[in-house]
Amino acid sequence: YIAFCEGDDYWIDEYKLQKQVDILENMPNIGMCFTDFNRLHASNGKIEISCLKNNPQKFPSNYTVESWIVRAGYVGPMTWLVRKKLWEEAEREKFRSTDGTFVIFTYFLWSSKVYCLKDTTAVYRIVRKSASHDVELAKRYKRVKDLHELQIKLAETYLTGQEKSNASQTINNQYYSNALKMIVATDDKEELVNSRDYCNKSLRNKLLYVIASFGLT
C-alpha cells in the first residue's frame, strides 16, 4: 500500500492506516480508500471540522468519473491509502499537469472502486500563497486556465460518446462564465474570442464581453 500526505498537511488519527488497511484487506474489489478531513486556515487558526460530513455540497464523497472531472473535486489526498499496483498504474498514465492528484484520482475512479471511510483522520492546512491560494491575479488566472485545459483533457481521455460531449460543454460553460472577469482583466484576447459562445448566461457577462470586444483587433 501507499499512503499520501504532503508537507503542509498532517494526520490526527493514530489508527488511520490500520483502519484503511483493514478495509482494503477485506474488500479486494476496492483499489483505494480516503477519509473525512478537517481544514485549517493557517492565517487565522480557523478550522472547519469534518468537511465531507458537514459540508457535502462543497465536498461530495460519492463521485462518478464524469462528475469528478466536471466538478474538479477535492477528496483530501492527505487521507489516501492506495494499493501499490494501482498507484503505479496511475503514475504511468499520468500526464503533466498543475494538479497531479486530480489526475491520479480520475484514474482511480476510472480503473477501480474507491471507498470513503467516514472517520476524520487528517487535516488539510491552507497556507497563504500556496499553489492553490495565490492572491495575485495573473497567477490565479493561470491556475484557473490550466485547470480548465486539464478538465477538457481528462474528459477526452476517460469519457466517451455523449458523456464526453456533455462534460466538455459543462466544463466550458463553467469556465467561461466564472473566469470571464479575469480573462478581461488580464487582456487575454484569444480566450475572450473563445468565450463568445458562453457569454449569454448572465447580463454581467454579456456586458463584460461587449465592453472588452471593443479592444479586439
CSV table of C-alpha atoms in Angstrom, one decimal:
chain,number,residue,atom,x,y,z
A,1,TYR,CA,0.0,0.0,0.0
A,2,ILE,CA,1.0,3.6,-0.5
A,3,ALA,CA,-0.2,6.5,1.8
A,4,PHE,CA,-0.1,10.1,0.6
A,5,CYS,CA,0.5,13.2,2.8
A,6,GLU,CA,2.0,16.5,1.6
A,7,GLY,CA,4.2,18.7,3.8
A,8,ASP,CA,1.5,21.2,4.8
A,9,ASP,CA,-0.9,18.6,6.0
A,10,TYR,CA,-1.0,16.1,8.8
A,11,TRP,CA,-2.8,13.1,10.3
A,12,ILE,CA,-4.8,13.2,13.5
A,13,ASP,CA,-5.9,9.6,14.0
A,14,GLU,CA,-3.3,7.2,15.2
A,15,TYR,CA,-5.3,4.3,13.8
A,16,LYS,CA,-5.8,5.9,10.4
A,17,LEU,CA,-3.6,3.5,8.4
A,18,GLN,CA,-4.8,0.4,10.2
A,19,LYS,CA,-8.5,1.2,9.6
A,20,GLN,CA,-7.8,1.7,5.9
A,21,VAL,CA,-5.6,-1.4,5.6
A,22,ASP,CA,-8.4,-3.4,7.2
A,23,ILE,CA,-10.9,-2.2,4.6
A,24,LEU,CA,-8.6,-3.0,1.7
A,25,GLU,CA,-7.6,-6.4,3.1
A,26,ASN,CA,-11.3,-7.3,3.5
A,27,MET,CA,-12.6,-5.8,0.3
A,28,PRO,CA,-10.4,-6.9,-2.6
A,29,ASN,CA,-12.5,-5.0,-5.2
A,30,ILE,CA,-11.6,-1.7,-3.6
A,31,GLY,CA,-8.5,0.0,-5.0
A,32,MET,CA,-8.1,2.9,-2.7
A,33,CYS,CA,-9.6,4.4,0.5
A,34,PHE,CA,-9.9,8.0,1.5
A,35,THR,CA,-11.5,9.6,4.7
A,36,ASP,CA,-13.1,12.7,6.0
A,37,PHE,CA,-10.8,15.6,7.0
A,38,ASN,CA,-10.6,19.0,8.7
A,39,ARG,CA,-9.5,22.2,7.0
A,40,LEU,CA,-7.2,24.5,9.0
A,41,HIS,CA,-6.7,28.1,7.8
A,42,ALA,CA,-3.1,28.8,8.9
A,43,SER,CA,-3.5,32.6,8.7
A,44,ASN,CA,-6.1,32.9,11.4
A,45,GLY,CA,-6.3,29.4,13.0
A,46,LYS,CA,-9.9,28.8,11.9
A,47,ILE,CA,-10.7,25.2,11.5
A,48,GLU,CA,-13.6,23.5,9.5
A,49,ILE,CA,-14.5,20.2,11.1
A,50,SER,CA,-15.3,17.0,9.1
A,51,CYS,CA,-15.8,18.7,5.7
A,52,LEU,CA,-17.3,15.7,3.9
A,53,LYS,CA,-19.9,15.2,6.7
A,54,ASN,CA,-20.7,18.9,7.5
A,55,ASN,CA,-20.3,20.5,4.0
A,56,PRO,CA,-21.3,17.8,1.5
A,57,GLN,CA,-22.4,20.3,-1.1
A,58,LYS,CA,-18.9,21.7,-1.3
A,59,PHE,CA,-17.1,18.4,-0.6
A,60,PRO,CA,-19.1,15.5,-2.0
A,61,SER,CA,-17.7,12.0,-1.4
A,62,ASN,CA,-19.5,9.9,-4.0
A,63,TYR,CA,-18.2,10.7,-7.5
A,64,THR,CA,-18.5,9.1,-10.9
A,65,VAL,CA,-15.7,9.7,-13.3
A,66,GLU,CA,-17.8,12.3,-15.2
A,67,SER,CA,-18.9,14.2,-12.1
A,68,TRP,CA,-15.4,14.3,-10.7
A,69,ILE,CA,-13.9,15.7,-13.9
A,70,VAL,CA,-16.7,18.3,-14.3
A,71,ARG,CA,-16.6,19.5,-10.8
A,72,ALA,CA,-12.8,19.3,-10.4
A,73,GLY,CA,-13.5,17.9,-6.9
A,74,TYR,CA,-11.4,17.5,-3.8
A,75,VAL,CA,-11.2,14.5,-1.6
A,76,GLY,CA,-8.3,15.1,0.7
A,77,PRO,CA,-5.2,13.5,-0.8
A,78,MET,CA,-3.6,13.5,2.6
A,79,THR,CA,-6.1,10.9,3.6
A,80,TRP,CA,-5.5,8.4,0.8
A,81,LEU,CA,-4.4,4.9,1.1
A,82,VAL,CA,-3.9,3.1,-2.3
A,83,ARG,CA,-2.9,-0.3,-3.4
A,84,LYS,CA,0.7,0.0,-4.6
A,85,LYS,CA,-0.1,-1.6,-8.0
A,86,LEU,CA,-2.9,0.9,-8.7
A,87,TRP,CA,-0.8,3.8,-7.7
A,88,GLU,CA,2.0,2.7,-10.1
A,89,GLU,CA,-0.5,2.3,-12.9
A,90,ALA,CA,-1.9,5.8,-12.2
A,91,GLU,CA,1.6,7.3,-12.2
A,92,ARG,CA,2.4,5.6,-15.6
A,93,GLU,CA,-0.8,7.0,-17.1
A,94,LYS,CA,-0.4,10.5,-15.6
A,95,PHE,CA,0.4,13.3,-18.0
A,96,ARG,CA,2.0,16.6,-17.0
A,97,SER,CA,-0.4,18.9,-15.1
A,98,THR,CA,-0.5,21.6,-12.4
A,99,ASP,CA,-2.7,19.3,-10.3
A,100,GLY,CA,-1.3,15.8,-10.2
A,101,THR,CA,-3.7,14.4,-7.5
A,102,PHE,CA,-6.7,15.5,-9.6
A,103,VAL,CA,-5.4,13.4,-12.5
A,104,ILE,CA,-4.5,10.4,-10.3
A,105,PHE,CA,-7.8,10.3,-8.6
A,106,THR,CA,-9.5,10.4,-12.0
A,107,TYR,CA,-7.6,7.2,-12.9
A,108,PHE,CA,-8.6,5.6,-9.6
A,109,LEU,CA,-12.3,6.2,-10.4
A,110,TRP,CA,-11.9,5.0,-13.9
A,111,SER,CA,-10.0,1.8,-13.3
A,112,SER,CA,-11.1,0.7,-9.8
A,113,LYS,CA,-13.5,1.3,-7.0
A,114,VAL,CA,-12.9,3.8,-4.2
A,115,TYR,CA,-14.1,3.7,-0.7
A,116,CYS,CA,-14.8,6.6,1.7
A,117,LEU,CA,-14.2,6.0,5.4
A,118,LYS,CA,-16.4,8.3,7.3
A,119,ASP,CA,-13.9,8.9,10.1
A,120,THR,CA,-12.0,12.2,10.2
A,121,THR,CA,-8.3,11.2,10.1
A,122,ALA,CA,-6.3,14.2,8.8
A,123,VAL,CA,-6.1,18.0,8.5
A,124,TYR,CA,-5.7,20.0,5.2
A,125,ARG,CA,-3.7,23.1,6.1
A,126,ILE,CA,-4.5,26.1,3.9
A,127,VAL,CA,-1.4,28.3,3.8
A,128,ARG,CA,-1.5,31.8,2.2
A,129,LYS,CA,0.2,31.9,-1.2
A,130,SER,CA,0.4,28.2,-1.5
A,131,ALA,CA,0.0,26.9,-5.1
A,132,SER,CA,-3.8,26.8,-4.9
A,133,HIS,CA,-4.4,30.0,-2.9
A,134,ASP,CA,-2.2,32.7,-4.5
A,135,VAL,CA,-3.7,36.2,-4.3
A,136,GLU,CA,-2.1,37.6,-7.4
A,137,LEU,CA,-4.5,38.0,-10.3
A,138,ALA,CA,-2.1,36.7,-13.0
A,139,LYS,CA,-1.2,33.6,-11.0
A,140,ARG,CA,-4.8,32.9,-10.0
A,141,TYR,CA,-5.9,33.2,-13.6
A,142,LYS,CA,-3.1,30.9,-14.9
A,143,ARG,CA,-4.3,28.3,-12.4
A,144,VAL,CA,-7.9,28.6,-13.4
A,145,LYS,CA,-7.0,28.4,-17.1
A,146,ASP,CA,-4.6,25.5,-16.6
A,147,LEU,CA,-7.4,23.6,-14.6
A,148,HIS,CA,-9.9,24.2,-17.4
A,149,GLU,CA,-7.4,22.8,-20.0
A,150,LEU,CA,-6.8,19.8,-17.7
A,151,GLN,CA,-10.5,19.1,-17.3
A,152,ILE,CA,-11.0,19.1,-21.0
A,153,LYS,CA,-8.1,16.8,-21.5
A,154,LEU,CA,-9.3,14.4,-18.8
A,155,ALA,CA,-12.8,14.3,-20.4
A,156,GLU,CA,-11.3,13.5,-23.7
A,157,THR,CA,-9.1,10.8,-22.2
A,158,TYR,CA,-11.6,9.0,-19.9
A,159,LEU,CA,-15.0,9.7,-21.2
A,160,THR,CA,-16.7,8.6,-24.5
A,161,GLY,CA,-19.8,9.5,-26.6
A,162,GLN,CA,-22.5,11.6,-25.1
A,163,GLU,CA,-20.8,11.6,-21.7
A,164,LYS,CA,-17.7,13.2,-23.1
A,165,SER,CA,-19.8,15.8,-25.1
A,166,ASN,CA,-21.9,16.7,-22.1
A,167,ALA,CA,-18.9,17.0,-19.8
A,168,SER,CA,-16.9,19.2,-22.2
A,169,GLN,CA,-19.9,21.5,-22.7
A,170,THR,CA,-20.5,21.9,-19.0
A,171,ILE,CA,-16.8,22.4,-18.3
A,172,ASN,CA,-16.6,25.2,-20.9
A,173,ASN,CA,-19.8,26.8,-19.6
A,174,GLN,CA,-18.5,26.9,-16.1
A,175,TYR,CA,-15.0,28.2,-17.0
A,176,TYR,CA,-16.0,31.0,-19.4
A,177,SER,CA,-18.9,32.1,-17.1
A,178,ASN,CA,-16.8,32.2,-13.9
A,179,ALA,CA,-13.4,33.3,-15.4
A,180,LEU,CA,-14.6,36.0,-17.8
A,181,LYS,CA,-13.8,38.8,-15.4
A,182,MET,CA,-10.2,37.5,-15.2
A,183,ILE,CA,-10.0,37.0,-18.9
A,184,VAL,CA,-10.9,40.6,-19.4
A,185,ALA,CA,-8.7,41.9,-16.6
A,186,THR,CA,-5.6,40.1,-18.0
A,187,ASP,CA,-6.4,41.1,-21.6
A,188,ASP,CA,-6.4,37.5,-22.8
A,189,LYS,CA,-7.8,38.3,-26.3
A,190,GLU,CA,-7.7,34.7,-27.5
A,191,GLU,CA,-9.7,33.4,-24.6
A,192,LEU,CA,-12.1,36.3,-25.0
A,193,VAL,CA,-12.8,35.2,-28.5
A,194,ASN,CA,-13.2,31.6,-27.3
A,195,SER,CA,-15.7,32.8,-24.7
A,196,ARG,CA,-18.1,34.2,-27.3
A,197,ASP,CA,-20.5,31.2,-27.2
A,198,TYR,CA,-20.6,31.1,-23.4
A,199,CYS,CA,-21.3,34.8,-22.5
A,200,ASN,CA,-25.1,34.7,-22.9
A,201,LYS,CA,-25.7,33.2,-19.4
A,202,SER,CA,-25.9,36.5,-17.5
A,203,LEU,CA,-26.3,40.2,-18.1
A,204,ARG,CA,-22.9,40.8,-16.4
A,205,ASN,CA,-21.1,38.5,-18.7
A,206,LYS,CA,-22.9,40.0,-21.8
A,207,LEU,CA,-21.8,43.5,-20.8
A,208,LEU,CA,-18.2,42.4,-20.0
A,209,TYR,CA,-17.9,40.7,-23.3
A,210,VAL,CA,-19.3,43.6,-25.3
A,211,ILE,CA,-17.1,46.2,-23.5
A,212,ALA,CA,-13.9,44.0,-23.9
A,213,SER,CA,-14.7,43.3,-27.5
A,214,PHE,CA,-14.0,46.9,-28.4
A,215,GLY,CA,-10.4,46.2,-27.7
A,216,LEU,CA,-10.1,43.3,-30.0
A,217,THR,CA,-8.2,43.7,-33.2
